[in-house]
Coordinates of C-alpha atoms in Angstrom, one line a residue:
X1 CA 226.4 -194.1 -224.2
X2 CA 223.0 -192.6 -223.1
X3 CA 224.9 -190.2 -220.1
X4 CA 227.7 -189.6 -222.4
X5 CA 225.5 -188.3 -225.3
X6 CA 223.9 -186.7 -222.2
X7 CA 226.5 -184.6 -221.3
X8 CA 227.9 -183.9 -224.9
X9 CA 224.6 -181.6 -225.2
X10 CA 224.5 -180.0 -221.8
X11 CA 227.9 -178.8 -222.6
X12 CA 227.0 -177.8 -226.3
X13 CA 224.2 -176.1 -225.0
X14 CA 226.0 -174.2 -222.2
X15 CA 229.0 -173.4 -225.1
X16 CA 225.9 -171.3 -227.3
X17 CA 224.3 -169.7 -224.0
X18 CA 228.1 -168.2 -223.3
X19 CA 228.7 -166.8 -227.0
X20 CA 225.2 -165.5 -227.1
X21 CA 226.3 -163.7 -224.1
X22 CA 229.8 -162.8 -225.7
X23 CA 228.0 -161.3 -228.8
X24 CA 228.6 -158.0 -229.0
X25 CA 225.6 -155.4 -228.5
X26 CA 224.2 -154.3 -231.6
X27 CA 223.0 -150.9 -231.8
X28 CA 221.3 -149.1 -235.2
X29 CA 223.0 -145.7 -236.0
X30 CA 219.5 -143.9 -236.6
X31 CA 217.3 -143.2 -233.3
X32 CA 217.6 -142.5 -229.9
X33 CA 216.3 -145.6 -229.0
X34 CA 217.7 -147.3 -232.1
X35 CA 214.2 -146.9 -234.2
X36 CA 214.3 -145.8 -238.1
X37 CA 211.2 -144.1 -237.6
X38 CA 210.0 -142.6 -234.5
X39 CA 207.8 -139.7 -233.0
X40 CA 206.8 -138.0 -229.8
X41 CA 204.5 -138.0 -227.5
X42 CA 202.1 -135.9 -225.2
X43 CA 205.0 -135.7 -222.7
X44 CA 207.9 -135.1 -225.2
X45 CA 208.7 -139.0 -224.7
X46 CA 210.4 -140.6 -227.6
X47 CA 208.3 -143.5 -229.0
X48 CA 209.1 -146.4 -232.1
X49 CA 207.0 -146.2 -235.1
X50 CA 206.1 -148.5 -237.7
X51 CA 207.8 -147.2 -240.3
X52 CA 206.5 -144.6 -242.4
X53 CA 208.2 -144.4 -245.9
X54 CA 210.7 -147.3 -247.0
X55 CA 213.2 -146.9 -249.3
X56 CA 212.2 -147.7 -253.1
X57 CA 216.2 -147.1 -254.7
X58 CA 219.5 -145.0 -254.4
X59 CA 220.2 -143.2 -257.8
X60 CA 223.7 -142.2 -258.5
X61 CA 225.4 -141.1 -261.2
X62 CA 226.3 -144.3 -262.4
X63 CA 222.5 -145.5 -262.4
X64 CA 221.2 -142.2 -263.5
X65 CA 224.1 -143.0 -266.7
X66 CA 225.5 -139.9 -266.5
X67 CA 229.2 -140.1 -268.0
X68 CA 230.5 -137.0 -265.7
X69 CA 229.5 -137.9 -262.0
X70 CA 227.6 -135.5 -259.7
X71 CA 230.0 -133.4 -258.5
X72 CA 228.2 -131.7 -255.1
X73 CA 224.5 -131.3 -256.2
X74 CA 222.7 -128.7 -254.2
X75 CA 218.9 -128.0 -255.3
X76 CA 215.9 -130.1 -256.7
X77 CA 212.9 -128.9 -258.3
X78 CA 209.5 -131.2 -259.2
X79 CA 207.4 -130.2 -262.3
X80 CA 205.3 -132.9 -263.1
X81 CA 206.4 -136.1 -263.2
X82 CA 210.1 -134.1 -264.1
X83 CA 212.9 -133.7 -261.6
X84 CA 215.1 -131.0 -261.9
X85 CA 218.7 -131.1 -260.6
X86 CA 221.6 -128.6 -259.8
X87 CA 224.5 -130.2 -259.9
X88 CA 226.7 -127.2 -258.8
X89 CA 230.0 -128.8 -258.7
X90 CA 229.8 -129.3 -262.8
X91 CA 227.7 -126.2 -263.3
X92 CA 225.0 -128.0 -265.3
X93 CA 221.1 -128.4 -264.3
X94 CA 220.0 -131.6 -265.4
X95 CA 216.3 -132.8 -265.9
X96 CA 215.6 -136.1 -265.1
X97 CA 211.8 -138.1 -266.0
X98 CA 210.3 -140.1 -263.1
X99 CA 209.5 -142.9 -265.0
X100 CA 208.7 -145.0 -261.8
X101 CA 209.9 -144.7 -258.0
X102 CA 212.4 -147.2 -259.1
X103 CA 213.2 -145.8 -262.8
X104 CA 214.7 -142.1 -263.2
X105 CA 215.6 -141.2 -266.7
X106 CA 218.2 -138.3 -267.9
X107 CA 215.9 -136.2 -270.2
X108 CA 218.5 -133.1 -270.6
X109 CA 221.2 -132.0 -269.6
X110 CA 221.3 -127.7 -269.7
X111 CA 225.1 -126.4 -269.0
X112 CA 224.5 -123.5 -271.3
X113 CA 221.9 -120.9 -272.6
X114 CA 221.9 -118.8 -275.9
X115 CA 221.7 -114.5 -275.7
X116 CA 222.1 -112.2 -272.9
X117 CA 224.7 -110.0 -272.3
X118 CA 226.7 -111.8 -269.5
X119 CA 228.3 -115.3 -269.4
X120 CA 225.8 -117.3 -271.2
X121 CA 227.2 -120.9 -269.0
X122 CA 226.3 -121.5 -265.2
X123 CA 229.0 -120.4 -262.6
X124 CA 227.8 -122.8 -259.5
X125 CA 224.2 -122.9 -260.0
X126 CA 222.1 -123.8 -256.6
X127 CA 218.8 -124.4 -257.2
X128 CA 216.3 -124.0 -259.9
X129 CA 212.6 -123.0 -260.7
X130 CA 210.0 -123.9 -263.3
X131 CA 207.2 -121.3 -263.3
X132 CA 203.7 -122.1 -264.7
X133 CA 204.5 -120.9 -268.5
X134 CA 207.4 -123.4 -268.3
X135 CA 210.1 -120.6 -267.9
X136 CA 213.6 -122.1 -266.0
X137 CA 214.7 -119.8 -263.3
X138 CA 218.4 -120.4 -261.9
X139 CA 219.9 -119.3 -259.0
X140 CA 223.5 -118.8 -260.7
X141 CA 225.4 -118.1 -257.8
X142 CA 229.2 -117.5 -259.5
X143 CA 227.9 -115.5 -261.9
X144 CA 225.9 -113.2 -258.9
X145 CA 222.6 -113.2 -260.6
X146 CA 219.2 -115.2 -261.3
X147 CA 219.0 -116.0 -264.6
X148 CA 215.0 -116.6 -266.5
X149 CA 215.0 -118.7 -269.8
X150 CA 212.1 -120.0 -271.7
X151 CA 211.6 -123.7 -272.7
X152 CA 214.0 -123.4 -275.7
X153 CA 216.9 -121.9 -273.0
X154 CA 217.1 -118.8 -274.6
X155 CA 218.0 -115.5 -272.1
X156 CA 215.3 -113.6 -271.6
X157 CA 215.7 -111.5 -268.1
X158 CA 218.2 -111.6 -265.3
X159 CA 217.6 -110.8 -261.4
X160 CA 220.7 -108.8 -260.0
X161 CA 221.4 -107.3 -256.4
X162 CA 219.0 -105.1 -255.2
X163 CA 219.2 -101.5 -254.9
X164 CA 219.1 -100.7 -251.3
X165 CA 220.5 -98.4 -249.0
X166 CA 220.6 -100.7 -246.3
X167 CA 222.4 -103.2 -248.0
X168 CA 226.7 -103.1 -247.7
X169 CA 228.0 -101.9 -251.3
X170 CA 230.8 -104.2 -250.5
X171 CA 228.6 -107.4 -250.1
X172 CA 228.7 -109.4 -253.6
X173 CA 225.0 -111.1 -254.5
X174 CA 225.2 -114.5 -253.9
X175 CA 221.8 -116.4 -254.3
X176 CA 221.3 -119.6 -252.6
X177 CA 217.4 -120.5 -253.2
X178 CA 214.9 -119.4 -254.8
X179 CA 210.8 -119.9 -256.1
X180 CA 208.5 -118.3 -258.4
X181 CA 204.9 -117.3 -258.2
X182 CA 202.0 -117.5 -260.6
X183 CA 203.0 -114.1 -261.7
X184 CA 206.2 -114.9 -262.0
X185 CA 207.6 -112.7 -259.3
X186 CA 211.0 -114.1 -257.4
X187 CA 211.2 -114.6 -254.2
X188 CA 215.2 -115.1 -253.5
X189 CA 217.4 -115.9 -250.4
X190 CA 221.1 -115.0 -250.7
X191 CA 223.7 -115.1 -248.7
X192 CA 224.5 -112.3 -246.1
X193 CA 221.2 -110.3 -246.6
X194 CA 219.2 -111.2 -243.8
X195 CA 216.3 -108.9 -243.9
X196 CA 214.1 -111.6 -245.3
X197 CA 213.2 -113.1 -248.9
X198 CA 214.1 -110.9 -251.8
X199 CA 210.7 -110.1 -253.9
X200 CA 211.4 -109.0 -257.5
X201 CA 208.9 -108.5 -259.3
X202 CA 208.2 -110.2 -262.7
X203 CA 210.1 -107.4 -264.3
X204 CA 213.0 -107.4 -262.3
X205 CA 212.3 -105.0 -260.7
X206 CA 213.1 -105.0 -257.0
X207 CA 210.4 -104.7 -254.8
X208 CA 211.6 -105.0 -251.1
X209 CA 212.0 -107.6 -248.6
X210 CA 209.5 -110.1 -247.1
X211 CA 209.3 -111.8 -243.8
X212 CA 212.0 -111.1 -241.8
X213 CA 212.8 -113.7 -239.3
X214 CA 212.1 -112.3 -235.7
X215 CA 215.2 -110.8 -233.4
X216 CA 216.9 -113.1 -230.9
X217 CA 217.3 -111.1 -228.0
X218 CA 219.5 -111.8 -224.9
X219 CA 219.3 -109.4 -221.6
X220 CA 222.5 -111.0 -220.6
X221 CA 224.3 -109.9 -223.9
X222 CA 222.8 -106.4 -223.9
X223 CA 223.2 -105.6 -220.3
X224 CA 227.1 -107.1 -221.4
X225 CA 227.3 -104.8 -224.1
X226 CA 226.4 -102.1 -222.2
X227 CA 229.0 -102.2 -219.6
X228 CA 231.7 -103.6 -222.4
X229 CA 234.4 -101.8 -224.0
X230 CA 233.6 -100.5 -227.6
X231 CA 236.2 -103.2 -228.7
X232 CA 234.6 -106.0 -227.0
X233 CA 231.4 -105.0 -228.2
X234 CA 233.0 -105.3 -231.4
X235 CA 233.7 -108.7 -231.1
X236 CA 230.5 -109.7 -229.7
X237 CA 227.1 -111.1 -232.0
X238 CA 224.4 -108.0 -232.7
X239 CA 220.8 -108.6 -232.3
X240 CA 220.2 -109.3 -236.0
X241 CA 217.7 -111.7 -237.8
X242 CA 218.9 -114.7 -239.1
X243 CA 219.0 -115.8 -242.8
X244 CA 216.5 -118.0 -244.1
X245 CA 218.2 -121.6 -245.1
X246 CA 215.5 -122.9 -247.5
X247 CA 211.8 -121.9 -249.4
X248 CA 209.4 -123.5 -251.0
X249 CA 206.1 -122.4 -252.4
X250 CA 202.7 -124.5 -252.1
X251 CA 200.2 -124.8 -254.4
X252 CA 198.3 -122.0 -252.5
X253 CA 200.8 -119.7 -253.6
X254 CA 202.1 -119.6 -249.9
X255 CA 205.8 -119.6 -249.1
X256 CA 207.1 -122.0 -246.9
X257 CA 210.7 -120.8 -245.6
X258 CA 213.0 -122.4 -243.3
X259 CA 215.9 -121.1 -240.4
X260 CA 218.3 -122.6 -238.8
X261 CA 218.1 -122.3 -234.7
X262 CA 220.7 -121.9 -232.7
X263 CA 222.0 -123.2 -229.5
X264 CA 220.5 -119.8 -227.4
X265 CA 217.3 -120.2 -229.2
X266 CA 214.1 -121.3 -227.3
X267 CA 212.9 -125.0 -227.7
X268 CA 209.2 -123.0 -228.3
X269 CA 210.3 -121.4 -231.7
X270 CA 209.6 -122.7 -234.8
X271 CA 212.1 -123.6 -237.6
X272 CA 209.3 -123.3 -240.3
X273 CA 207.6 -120.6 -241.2
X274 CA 204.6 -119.9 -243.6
X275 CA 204.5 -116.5 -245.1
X276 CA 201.4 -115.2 -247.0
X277 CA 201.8 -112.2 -249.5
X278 CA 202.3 -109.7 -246.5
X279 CA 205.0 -111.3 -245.3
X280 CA 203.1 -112.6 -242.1
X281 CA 203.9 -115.9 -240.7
X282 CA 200.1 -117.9 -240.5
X283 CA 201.5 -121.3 -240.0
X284 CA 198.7 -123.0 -237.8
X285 CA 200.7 -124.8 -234.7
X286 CA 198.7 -126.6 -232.6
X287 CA 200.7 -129.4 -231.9
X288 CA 201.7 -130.6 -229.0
X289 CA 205.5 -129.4 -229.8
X290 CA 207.2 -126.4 -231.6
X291 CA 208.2 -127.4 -235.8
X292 CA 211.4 -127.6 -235.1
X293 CA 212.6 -131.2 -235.5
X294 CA 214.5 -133.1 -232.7
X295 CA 213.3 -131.8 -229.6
X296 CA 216.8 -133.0 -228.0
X297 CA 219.6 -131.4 -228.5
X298 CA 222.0 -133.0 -226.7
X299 CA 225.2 -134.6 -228.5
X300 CA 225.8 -138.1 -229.7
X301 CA 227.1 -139.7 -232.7
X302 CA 229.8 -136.5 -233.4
X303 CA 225.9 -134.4 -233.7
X304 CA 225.0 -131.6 -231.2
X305 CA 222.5 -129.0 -230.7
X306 CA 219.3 -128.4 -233.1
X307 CA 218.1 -129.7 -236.1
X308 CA 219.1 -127.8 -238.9
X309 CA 216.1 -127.9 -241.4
X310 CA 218.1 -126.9 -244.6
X311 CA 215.2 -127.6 -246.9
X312 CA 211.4 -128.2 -246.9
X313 CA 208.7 -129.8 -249.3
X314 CA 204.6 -129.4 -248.9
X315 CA 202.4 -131.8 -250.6
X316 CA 198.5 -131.1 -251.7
X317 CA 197.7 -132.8 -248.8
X318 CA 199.0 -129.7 -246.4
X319 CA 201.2 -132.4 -245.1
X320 CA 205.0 -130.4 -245.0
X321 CA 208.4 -132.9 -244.6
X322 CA 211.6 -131.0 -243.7
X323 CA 215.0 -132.2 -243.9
X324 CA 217.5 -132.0 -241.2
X325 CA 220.6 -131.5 -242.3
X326 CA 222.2 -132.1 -239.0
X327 CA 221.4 -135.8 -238.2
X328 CA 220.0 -136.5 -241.6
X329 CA 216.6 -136.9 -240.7
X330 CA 213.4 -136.4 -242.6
X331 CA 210.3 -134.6 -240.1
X332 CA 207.0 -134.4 -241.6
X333 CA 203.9 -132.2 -240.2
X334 CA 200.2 -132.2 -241.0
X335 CA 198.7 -128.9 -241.9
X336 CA 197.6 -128.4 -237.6
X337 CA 201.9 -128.4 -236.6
X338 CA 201.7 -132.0 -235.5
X339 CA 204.4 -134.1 -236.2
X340 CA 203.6 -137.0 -238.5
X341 CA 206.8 -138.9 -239.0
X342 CA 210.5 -138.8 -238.0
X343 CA 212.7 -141.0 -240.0
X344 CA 216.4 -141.4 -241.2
X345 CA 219.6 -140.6 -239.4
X346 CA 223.6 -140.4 -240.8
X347 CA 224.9 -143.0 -241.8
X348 CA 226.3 -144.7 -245.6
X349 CA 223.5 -147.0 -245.6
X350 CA 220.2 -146.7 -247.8
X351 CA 218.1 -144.5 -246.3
X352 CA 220.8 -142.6 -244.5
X353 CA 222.6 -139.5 -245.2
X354 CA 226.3 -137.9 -245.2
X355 CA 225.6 -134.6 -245.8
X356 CA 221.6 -134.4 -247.2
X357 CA 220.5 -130.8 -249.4
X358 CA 217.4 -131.2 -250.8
X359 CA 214.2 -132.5 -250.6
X360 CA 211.0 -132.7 -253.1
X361 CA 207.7 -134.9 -253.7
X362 CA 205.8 -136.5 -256.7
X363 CA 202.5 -137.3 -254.8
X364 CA 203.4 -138.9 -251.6
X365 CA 207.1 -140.0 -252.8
X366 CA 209.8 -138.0 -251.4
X367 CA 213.1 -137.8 -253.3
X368 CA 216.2 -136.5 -250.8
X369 CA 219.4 -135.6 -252.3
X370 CA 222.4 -136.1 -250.5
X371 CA 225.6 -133.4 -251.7
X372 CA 228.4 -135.8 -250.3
X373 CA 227.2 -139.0 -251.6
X374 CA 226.0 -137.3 -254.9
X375 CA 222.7 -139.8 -255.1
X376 CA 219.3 -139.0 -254.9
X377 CA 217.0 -141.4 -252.6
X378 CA 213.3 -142.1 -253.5
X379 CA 211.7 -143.6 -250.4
X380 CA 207.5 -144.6 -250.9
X381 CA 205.4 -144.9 -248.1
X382 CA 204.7 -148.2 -246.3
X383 CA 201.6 -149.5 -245.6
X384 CA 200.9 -147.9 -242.5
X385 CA 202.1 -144.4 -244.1
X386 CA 199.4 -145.4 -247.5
X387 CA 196.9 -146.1 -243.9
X388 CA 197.7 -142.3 -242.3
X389 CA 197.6 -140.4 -245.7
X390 CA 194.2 -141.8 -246.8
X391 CA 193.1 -140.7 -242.8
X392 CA 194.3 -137.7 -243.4
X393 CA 193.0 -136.9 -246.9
X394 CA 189.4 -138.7 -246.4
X395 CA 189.1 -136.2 -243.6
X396 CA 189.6 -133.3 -245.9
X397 CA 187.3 -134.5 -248.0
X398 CA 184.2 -135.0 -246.0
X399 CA 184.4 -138.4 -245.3
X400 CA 184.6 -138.6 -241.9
X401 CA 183.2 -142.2 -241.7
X402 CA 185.9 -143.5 -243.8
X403 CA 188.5 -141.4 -242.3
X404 CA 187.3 -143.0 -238.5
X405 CA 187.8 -146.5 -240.0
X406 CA 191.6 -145.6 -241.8
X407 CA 192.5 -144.0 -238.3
X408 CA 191.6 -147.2 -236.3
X409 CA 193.5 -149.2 -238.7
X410 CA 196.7 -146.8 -238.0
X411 CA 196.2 -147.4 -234.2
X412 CA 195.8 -151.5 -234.3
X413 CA 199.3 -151.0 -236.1
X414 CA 200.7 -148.5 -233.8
X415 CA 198.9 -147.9 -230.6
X416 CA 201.4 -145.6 -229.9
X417 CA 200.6 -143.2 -232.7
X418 CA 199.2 -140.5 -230.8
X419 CA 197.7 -138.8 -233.8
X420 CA 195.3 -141.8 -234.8
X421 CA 193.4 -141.0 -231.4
X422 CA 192.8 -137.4 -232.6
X423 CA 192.1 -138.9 -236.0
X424 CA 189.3 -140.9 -234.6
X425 CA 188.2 -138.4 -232.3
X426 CA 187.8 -135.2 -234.8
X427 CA 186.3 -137.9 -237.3
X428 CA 183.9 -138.5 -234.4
X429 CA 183.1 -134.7 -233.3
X430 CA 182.4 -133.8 -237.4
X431 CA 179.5 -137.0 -237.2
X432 CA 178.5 -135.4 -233.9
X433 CA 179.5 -137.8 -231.5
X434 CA 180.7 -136.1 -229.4
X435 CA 180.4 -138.0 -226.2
X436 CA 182.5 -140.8 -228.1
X437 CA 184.7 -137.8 -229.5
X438 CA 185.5 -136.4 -225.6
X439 CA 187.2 -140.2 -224.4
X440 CA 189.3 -140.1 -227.6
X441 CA 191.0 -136.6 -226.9
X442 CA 190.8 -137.1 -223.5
X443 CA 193.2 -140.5 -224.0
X444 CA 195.6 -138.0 -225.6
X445 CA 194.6 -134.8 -223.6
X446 CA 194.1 -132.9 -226.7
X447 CA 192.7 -130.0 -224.6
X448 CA 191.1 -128.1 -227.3
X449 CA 189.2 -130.2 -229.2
X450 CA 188.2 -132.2 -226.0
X451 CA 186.6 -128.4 -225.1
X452 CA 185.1 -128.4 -228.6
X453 CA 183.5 -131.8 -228.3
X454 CA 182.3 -131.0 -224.8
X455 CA 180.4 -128.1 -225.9
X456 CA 178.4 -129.6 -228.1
X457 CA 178.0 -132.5 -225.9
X458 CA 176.7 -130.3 -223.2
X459 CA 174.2 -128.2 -225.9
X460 CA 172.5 -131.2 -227.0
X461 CA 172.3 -132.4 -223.4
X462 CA 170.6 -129.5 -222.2
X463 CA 168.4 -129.8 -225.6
X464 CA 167.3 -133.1 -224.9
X465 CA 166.3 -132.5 -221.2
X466 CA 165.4 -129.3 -221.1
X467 CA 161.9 -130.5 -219.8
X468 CA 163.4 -132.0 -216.8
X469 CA 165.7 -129.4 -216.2
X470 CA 162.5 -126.9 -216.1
X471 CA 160.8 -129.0 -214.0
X472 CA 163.7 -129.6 -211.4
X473 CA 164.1 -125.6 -211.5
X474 CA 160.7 -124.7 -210.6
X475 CA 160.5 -127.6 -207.7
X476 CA 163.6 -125.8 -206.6
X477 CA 162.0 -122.6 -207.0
X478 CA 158.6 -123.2 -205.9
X479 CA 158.7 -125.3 -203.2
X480 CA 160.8 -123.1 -200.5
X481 CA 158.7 -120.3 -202.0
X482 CA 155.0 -122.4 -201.1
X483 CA 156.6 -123.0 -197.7
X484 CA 157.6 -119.5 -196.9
X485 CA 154.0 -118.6 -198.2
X486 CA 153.3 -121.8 -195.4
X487 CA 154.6 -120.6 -192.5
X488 CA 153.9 -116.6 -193.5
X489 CA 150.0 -117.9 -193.4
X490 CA 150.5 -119.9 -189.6
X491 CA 152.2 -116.7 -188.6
X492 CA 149.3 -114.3 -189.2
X493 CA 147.1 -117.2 -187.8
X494 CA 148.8 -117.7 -184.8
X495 CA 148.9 -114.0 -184.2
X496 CA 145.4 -113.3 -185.4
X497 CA 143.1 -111.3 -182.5
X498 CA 140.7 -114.0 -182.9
X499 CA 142.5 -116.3 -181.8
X500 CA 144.5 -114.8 -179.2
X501 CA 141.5 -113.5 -177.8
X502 CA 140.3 -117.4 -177.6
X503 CA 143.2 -118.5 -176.2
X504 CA 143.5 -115.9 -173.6
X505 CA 139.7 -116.3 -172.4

């Protein structure tokens, strides 16, 4: 009975070793390497992350009770605790009340407005804008114009296409994003007018263009175009700018825009650019990579070549996320160009995307809205994104003690979190440790604040033995000198008549 019962589990146990075996590989849809959340080393290596934001609930038209369903939404706009949504397809903005991450209430819905002189309904609206006074700006694409109303929606201006001689007469005004300053002005992208932003003044009053993406330029394609016929050169792409896809403007009153790259463009540029009021790009980028995304291009899942971020959010924290609408993937950068988190992917699951369009923040919550699935996701941050935000914002604050302590907390959950060694490390050099400071960037070889640290390190070394340094120097100094001034003297005796005349008698 004993061998028999023997047997029956050796074979039992042999039967569930083969069908582990048999199991098909299971293999997540989101990262390379099959993590949600991921980021990238010194040496461009992808590395698993704990995960940085979670998601909190999927809103679609059914939750939001809406009795007509989103019908490709396009923009979002945060003002307060207020979203506000294009839903283009119906030609409707609707503004929704973030009651909690997991409660969004319908507070209006605006299809129409009363005065002007034009069609006083929206004609596929694509994104919207709430200046400080409360006025609603809309980006009423159809109707090829951008429309301001006050609270109480009644007409008050309209932004048409500008009056320039460099622009086709033929091309119809079709604006695609937009945001508004303290003053009011508009800052507009449209479609087909790549020469930059569109600045209107507050007036309407056009006032030229604003940072115009830099020129792609090819020697291969010019010498081509050179030696081509003038019908193949027809045919081929001019050296133009590209159109900006997205803009958003921070509570600075900068403008952050984004632009799509292209499979010819360098894996240096960046895909994000910050614009102050002359138009010049200061983003600081001093990471390790170029803002740009995925730093691989290569194809996989039906997806090739580079992120496309269609749409970009900055938070009071100078912390920026961008959305990819190419692999549907959230990126998010701390106010130096390092890359903070990488999360997401395609896919019909929560916290996946089909086709994603937009992107805003209440406070650290970041609401993505997806135009295919017609849903809005709210994703909060986990605990070890809470443990990198207070890091980060203790720093700003002064407290560098605190900041040191949040940082090491990061790396005990992730010591592959390349930015929790710099945490530590610039914590360290503002409490003047510097010597402490060096072996944290030099674990990371963060070559410029390692150079930072070290000279201080070396100015207070010098300080503090600067009387042995002296002392060392004049030894040096002295003591070839007192026995050149030795042997000079034995010289003149030796030599001396005296004694010559002594030795020679």
């Amino acid at each position: 009975m004993r061998k028999k019962n023997m047997f029956l589990k050796t074979g039992m146990a042999i039967l569930a070793l083969a069908t582990a075996f048999l199991q098909p590989l299971q293999v997540s849809a989101s990262g390379s390497d099959g993590g949600y959340t991921y980021n990238y080393d010194y040496w461009g290596d992808y590395k698993d992350s704990a995960d940085f934001y979670t998601v909190c609930k999927v809103f679609t038209s059914s939750d939001l009770g809406l009795d007509v369903k989103l019908k490709n939404p396009q923009g979002l706009f945060v003002e307060g605790n207020h979203i506000y949504l294009c839903d283009s397809g119906n030609n409707r903005i609707i503004e929704l009340e973030r009651v909690s991450p997991e409660k969004l209430e319908v507070v209006k819905i605006i299809d129409s407005f009363k005065g002007g002189s034009g069609p006083n309904t929206f004609n596929n609206p694509t994104d919207v804008a709430i200046s400080e006074d409360g006025n609603i700006f809309v980006a009423d694409q159809g109707n090829a114009r951008v429309l301001k109303l006050d609270k109480d929606l009644n007409y008050l201006l309209e932004f048409v296409k500008p009056t320039d001689n460099t622009l086709d007469p033929k091309l119809v005004f079709q604006p695609t994003k937009l945001a508004v300053d303290t003053a009011e002005r508009v800052y507009c992208i449209a479609t087909g007018i790549n020469k930059g932003l569109i600045k209107y003044e507050n007036d309407t009053a056009f006032s030229g263009f604003v940072g115009a993406t830099p020129v792609t330029f090819n020697w291969t394609d010019y010498i081509w175009k050179k030696l081509a016929s003038q019908e193949q050169r027809a045919k081929m792409e001019s050296f133009v700018p590209t159109e900006y896809e997205n803009i958003y403007m921070d509570y600075e009153g900068f403008i952050y825009a984004t632009r799509a790259l292209t499979d010819d463009s360098k894996k240096t540029e960046n895909a994000v650019r910050k614009l102050n009021l002359m138009g010049n790009d200061i983003l600081v980028k001093n990471g390790d990579w170029p803002v740009q995304g995925d730093l691989y291009w290569g194809s996989g899942g039906g997806y090739e070549g580079p992120s496309v971020l269609t749409d970009v959010t900055v938070m009071d924290n100078d912390i920026y996320a961008c959305l990819d609408r190419n692999r549907g993937r959230v990126f998010g950068y701390d106010d130096q160009g390092r890359l903070v988190f990488a999360y997401g992917g395609n896919g019909n699951m929560d916290g996946y995307f089909r086709r994603p369009s937009a992107i805003e923040h209440i406070g650290h919550e970041l609401y993505v809205l997806d135009s295919l699935d017609c849903s809005i996701t709210a994703f909060v941050p986990t605990e070890f994104g809470n443990l990198v935000y207070t890091a980060i914002e203790d720093f700003d604050k002064g407290k560098y003690e605190s900041s040191g302590a949040a940082w090491q907390e990061v790396m005990n959950q992730n010591g592959n979190y390349d930015l929790a060694y710099i945490g530590i490390g610039r914590a360290l050099l503002r409490q003047e440790k510097y010597k402490e400071a060096m072996e944290y960037f030099e674990l990371k070889y963060d070559a410029e604040n390692y150079s930072k640290a070290y000279k201080q390190y070396r100015k207070i070394w010098v300080e503090d033995h600067i009387g042995w340094i002296v002392a060392v120097i004049l030894v040096l100094f002295l003591v070839p000198l007192g026995i050149g001034k030795v042997k000079a003297l034995r010289y003149e005796i030796d030599t001396a008549d005296i004694f010559v005349a002594g030795r020679n008698g």
